Tab-separated table of C-alpha atoms in Angstrom:
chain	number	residue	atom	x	y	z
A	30	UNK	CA	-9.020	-16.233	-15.564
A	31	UNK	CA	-12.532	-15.016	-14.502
A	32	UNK	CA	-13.486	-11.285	-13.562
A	33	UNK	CA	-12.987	-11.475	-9.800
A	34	UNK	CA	-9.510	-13.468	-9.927
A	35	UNK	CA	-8.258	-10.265	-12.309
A	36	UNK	CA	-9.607	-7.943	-10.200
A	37	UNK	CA	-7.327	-9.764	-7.213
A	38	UNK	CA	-4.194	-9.973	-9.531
A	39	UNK	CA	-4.193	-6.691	-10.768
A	40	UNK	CA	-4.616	-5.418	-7.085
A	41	UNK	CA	-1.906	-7.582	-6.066
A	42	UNK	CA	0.700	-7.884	-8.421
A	43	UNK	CA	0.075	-6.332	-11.359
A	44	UNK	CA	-0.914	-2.892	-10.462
A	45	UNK	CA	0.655	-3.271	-7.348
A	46	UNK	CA	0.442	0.282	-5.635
A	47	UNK	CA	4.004	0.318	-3.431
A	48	UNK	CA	6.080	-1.545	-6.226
A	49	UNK	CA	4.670	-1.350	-9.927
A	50	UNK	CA	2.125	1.940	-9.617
A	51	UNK	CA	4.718	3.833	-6.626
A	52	UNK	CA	1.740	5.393	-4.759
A	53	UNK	CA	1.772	6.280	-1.088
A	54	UNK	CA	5.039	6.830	-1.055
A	55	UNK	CA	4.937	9.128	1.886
A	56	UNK	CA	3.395	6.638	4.374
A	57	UNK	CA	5.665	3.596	2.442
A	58	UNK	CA	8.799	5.581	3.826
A	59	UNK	CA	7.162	6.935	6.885
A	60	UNK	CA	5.890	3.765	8.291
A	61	UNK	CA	8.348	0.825	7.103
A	62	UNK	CA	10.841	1.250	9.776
A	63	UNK	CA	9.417	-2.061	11.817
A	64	UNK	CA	7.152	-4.294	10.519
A	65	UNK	CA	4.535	-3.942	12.994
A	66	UNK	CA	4.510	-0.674	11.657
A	67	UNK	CA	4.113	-1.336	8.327
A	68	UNK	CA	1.537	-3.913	9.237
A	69	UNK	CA	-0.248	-1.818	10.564
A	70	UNK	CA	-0.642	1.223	8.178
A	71	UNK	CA	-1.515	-1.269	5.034
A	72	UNK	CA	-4.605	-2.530	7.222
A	73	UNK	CA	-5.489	0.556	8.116
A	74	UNK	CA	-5.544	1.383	4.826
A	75	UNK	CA	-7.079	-1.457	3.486
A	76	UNK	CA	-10.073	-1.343	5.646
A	77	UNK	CA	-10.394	2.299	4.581
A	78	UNK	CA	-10.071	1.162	0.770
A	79	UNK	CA	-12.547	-1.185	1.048
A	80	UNK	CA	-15.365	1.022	3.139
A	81	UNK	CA	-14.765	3.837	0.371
A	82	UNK	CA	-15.017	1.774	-2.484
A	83	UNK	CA	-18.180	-0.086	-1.683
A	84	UNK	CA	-19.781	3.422	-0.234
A	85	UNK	CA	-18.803	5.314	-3.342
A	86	UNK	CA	-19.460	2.727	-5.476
A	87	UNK	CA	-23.230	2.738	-3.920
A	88	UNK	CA	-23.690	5.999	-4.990
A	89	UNK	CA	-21.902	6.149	-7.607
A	90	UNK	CA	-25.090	6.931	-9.526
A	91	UNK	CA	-26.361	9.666	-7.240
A	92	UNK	CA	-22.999	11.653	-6.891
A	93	UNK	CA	-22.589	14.460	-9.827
A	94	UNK	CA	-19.951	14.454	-11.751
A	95	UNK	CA	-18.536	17.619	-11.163
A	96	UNK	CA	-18.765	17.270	-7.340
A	97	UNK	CA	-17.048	13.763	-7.308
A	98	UNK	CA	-13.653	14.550	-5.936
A	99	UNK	CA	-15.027	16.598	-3.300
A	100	UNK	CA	-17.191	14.170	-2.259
A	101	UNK	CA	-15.022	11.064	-2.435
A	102	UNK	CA	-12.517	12.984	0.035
A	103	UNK	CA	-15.550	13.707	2.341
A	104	UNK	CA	-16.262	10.064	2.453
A	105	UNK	CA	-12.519	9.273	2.954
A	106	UNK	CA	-11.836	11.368	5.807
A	107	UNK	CA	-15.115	10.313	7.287
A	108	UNK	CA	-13.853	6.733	7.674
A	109	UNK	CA	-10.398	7.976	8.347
A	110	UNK	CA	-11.962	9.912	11.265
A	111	UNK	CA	-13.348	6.643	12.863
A	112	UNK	CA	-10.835	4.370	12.377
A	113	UNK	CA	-8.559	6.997	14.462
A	114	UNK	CA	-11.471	6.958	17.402
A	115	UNK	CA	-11.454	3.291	16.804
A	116	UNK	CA	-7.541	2.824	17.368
A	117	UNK	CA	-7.109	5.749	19.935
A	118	UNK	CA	-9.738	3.679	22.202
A	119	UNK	CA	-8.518	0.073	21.269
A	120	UNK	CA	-5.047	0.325	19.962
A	121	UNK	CA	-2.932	3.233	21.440
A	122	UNK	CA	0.151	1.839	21.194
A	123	UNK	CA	-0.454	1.673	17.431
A	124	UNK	CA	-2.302	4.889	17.406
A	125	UNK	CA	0.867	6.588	18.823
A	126	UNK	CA	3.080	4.620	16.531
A	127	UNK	CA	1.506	5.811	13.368
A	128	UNK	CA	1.046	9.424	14.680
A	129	UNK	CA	1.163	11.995	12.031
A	130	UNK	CA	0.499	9.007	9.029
A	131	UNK	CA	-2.587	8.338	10.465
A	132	UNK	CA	-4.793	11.481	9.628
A	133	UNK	CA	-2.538	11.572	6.065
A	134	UNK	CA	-4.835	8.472	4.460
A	135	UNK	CA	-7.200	10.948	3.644
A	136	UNK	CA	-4.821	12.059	1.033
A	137	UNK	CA	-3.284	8.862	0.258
A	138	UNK	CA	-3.160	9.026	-3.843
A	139	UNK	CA	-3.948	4.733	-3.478
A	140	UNK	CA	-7.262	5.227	-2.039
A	141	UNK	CA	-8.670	8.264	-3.896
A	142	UNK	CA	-7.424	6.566	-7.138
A	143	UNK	CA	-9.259	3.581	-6.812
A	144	UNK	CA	-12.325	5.434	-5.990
A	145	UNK	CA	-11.651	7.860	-9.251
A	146	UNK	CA	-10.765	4.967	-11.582
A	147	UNK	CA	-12.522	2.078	-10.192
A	148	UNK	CA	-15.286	1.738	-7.323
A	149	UNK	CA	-16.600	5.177	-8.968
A	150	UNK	CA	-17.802	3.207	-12.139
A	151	UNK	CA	-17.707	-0.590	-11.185
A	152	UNK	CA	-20.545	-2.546	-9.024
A	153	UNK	CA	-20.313	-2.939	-5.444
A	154	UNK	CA	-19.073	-6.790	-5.295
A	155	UNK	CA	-16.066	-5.468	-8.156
A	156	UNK	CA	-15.126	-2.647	-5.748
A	157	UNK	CA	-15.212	-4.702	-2.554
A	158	UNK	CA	-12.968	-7.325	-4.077
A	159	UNK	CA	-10.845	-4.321	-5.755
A	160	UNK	CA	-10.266	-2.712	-2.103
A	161	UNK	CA	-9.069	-5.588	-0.143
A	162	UNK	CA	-7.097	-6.594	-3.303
A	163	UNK	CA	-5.046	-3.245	-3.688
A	164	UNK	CA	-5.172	-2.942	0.052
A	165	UNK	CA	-3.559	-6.276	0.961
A	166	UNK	CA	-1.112	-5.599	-1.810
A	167	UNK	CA	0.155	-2.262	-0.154
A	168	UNK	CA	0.034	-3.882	3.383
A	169	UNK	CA	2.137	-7.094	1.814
A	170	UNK	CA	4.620	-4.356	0.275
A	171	UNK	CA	5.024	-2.267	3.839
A	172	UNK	CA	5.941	-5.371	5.722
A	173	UNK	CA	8.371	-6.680	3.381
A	174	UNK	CA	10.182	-3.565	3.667
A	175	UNK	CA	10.070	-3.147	7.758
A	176	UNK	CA	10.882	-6.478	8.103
A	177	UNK	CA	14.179	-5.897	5.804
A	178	UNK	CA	14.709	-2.832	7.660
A	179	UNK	CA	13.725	-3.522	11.036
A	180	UNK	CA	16.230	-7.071	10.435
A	181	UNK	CA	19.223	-4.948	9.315
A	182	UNK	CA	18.809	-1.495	11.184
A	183	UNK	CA	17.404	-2.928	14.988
A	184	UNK	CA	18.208	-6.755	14.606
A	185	UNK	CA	14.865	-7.634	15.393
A	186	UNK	CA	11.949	-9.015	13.840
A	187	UNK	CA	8.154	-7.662	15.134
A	188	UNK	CA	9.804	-5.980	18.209
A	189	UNK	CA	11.120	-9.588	19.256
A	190	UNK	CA	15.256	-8.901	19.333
A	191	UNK	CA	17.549	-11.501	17.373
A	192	UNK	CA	20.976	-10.413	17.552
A	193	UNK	CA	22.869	-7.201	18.827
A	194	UNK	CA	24.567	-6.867	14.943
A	195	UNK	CA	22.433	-3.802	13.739
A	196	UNK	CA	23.349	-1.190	11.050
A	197	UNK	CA	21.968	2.477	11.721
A	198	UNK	CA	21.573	3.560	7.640
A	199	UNK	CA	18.932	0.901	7.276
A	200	UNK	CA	16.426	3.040	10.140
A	201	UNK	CA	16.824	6.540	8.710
A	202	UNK	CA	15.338	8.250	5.685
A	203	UNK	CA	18.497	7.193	3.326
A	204	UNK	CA	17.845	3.832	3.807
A	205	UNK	CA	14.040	3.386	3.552
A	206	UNK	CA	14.559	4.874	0.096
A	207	UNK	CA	17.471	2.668	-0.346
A	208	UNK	CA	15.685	-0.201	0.499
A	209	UNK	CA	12.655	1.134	-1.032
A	210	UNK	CA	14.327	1.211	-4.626
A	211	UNK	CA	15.719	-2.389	-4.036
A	212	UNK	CA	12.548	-4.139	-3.529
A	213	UNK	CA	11.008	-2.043	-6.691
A	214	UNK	CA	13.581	-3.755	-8.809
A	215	UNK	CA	13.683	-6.960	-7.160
A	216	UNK	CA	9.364	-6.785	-7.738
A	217	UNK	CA	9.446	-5.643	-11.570
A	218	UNK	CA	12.539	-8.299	-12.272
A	219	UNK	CA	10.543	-11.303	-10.943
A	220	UNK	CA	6.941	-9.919	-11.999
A	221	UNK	CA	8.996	-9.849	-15.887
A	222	UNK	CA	10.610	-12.531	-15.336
A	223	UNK	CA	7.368	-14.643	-14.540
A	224	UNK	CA	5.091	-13.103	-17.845
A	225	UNK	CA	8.128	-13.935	-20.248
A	226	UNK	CA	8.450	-17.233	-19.088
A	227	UNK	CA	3.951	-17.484	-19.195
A	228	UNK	CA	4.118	-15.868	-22.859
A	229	UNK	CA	6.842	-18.226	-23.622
A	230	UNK	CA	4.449	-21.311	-22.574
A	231	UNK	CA	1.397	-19.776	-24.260
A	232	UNK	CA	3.369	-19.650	-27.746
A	233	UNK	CA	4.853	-22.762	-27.372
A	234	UNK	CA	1.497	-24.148	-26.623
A	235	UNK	CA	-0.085	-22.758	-29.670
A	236	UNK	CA	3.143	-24.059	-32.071
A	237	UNK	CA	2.170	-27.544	-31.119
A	238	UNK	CA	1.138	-29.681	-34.256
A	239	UNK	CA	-1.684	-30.659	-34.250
A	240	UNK	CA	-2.527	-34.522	-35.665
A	241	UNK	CA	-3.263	-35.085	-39.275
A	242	UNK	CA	-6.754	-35.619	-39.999
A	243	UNK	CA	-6.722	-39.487	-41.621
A	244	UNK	CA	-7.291	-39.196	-45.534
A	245	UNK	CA	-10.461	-40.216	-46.685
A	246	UNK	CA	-10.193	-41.241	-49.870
A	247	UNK	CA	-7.347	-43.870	-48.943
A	248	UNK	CA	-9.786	-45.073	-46.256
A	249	UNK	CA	-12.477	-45.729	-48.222
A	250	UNK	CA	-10.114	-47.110	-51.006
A	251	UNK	CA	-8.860	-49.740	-48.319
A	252	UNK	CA	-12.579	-51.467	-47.227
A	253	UNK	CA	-13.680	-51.378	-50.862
A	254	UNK	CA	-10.439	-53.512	-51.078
């Protein structure tokens, strides 16, 4: 596996930031009631993630050390700051939808992490790849979890209604953590499940036999025969 393909994996799957490293929990909860909602947060996100950790990652060099943090969240709520003029003009349905979640990327522990441990010491094409990696990751967590609960708690799927069967638990607080906790496990089961059974292969290859190298001595023996 080459050095980009990791950096995608890791983002991913296996430092997944909903599921395997629980970050952004607030907006996971907040936002997962419908998948359009949920859809919409991770991309907003992600396009954040991506725009800090190539900009921080630029200057990277020229931003002192003991300034970083400060700065980082400067840059954060910069791009936070346009994104809600962006969606306010274009989107407002969504813009309305996300309400107080919106302005509360700036703080979201995903993207400040990956600028702190990552984009902060990597090169620009690393951090770019690391962004949309770790972004798509938490937007592919979100709308797992408002499509569960927007199925079971409003019998719909995107806004477009199924069927009139609906439970109420799934759309409150109780049961985005309920749900939340089930997909964890169902996540670090498989994600187990799948590097036991790799490891497994990987041994198995390496117990193979390998052929016996043809004795010389009884070869040359035979053609002097």
């Amino acid at each position: 596996m080459n050095k980009y393909a990791k950096i995608t994996m890791d983002g991913l799957v296996n430092n997944n930031a909903t599921f395997k490293l629980v970050l952004g929990t607030c907006a996971t909860l907040g936002m997962s009631a419908t998948a359009l909602g949920g859809l919409g947060m991770g991309l907003s996100v992600t396009i954040v993630l991506l725009l800090s950790n190539v900009i921080i990652s630029l200057l990277r060099k020229v931003i002192p050390s003991t300034v970083r943090i400060p700065a980082f969240v400067v840059i954060i709520a910069t791009l936070v700051t346009l994104l809600r003029m962006f969606l306010y003009k274009f989107l407002p349905d969504l813009y309305d939808t996300m309400g107080v979640f919106l302005p509360l990327i700036v703080v979201n522990c995903l993207i400040l992490g990956r600028a702190e441990a990552f984009s902060s010491k990597q090169p620009v094409l690393d951090s770019a790849i690391d962004g949309v990696a770790s972004g798509l990751g938490f937007t592919l967590a979100l709308t797992v979890m408002g499509i569960i609960r927007e199925l079971l708690g409003s019998g719909s799927f995107f806004g477009i209604k199924l069927w009139d069967f609906t439970i109420g638990f799934f759309t409150n607080s109780a049961g985005a953590f309920f749900v939340y906790g089930i997909c964890i496990a169902l996540f670090v089961f498989i994600t187990n499940r799948v590097e036991l059974c790799l490891n497994a292969k990987h041994m198995q290859a390496l117990r193979v036999p390998k052929e016996p190298l043809p004795d010389v001595t009884e070869t040359a023996q035979k053609e002097e025969a």
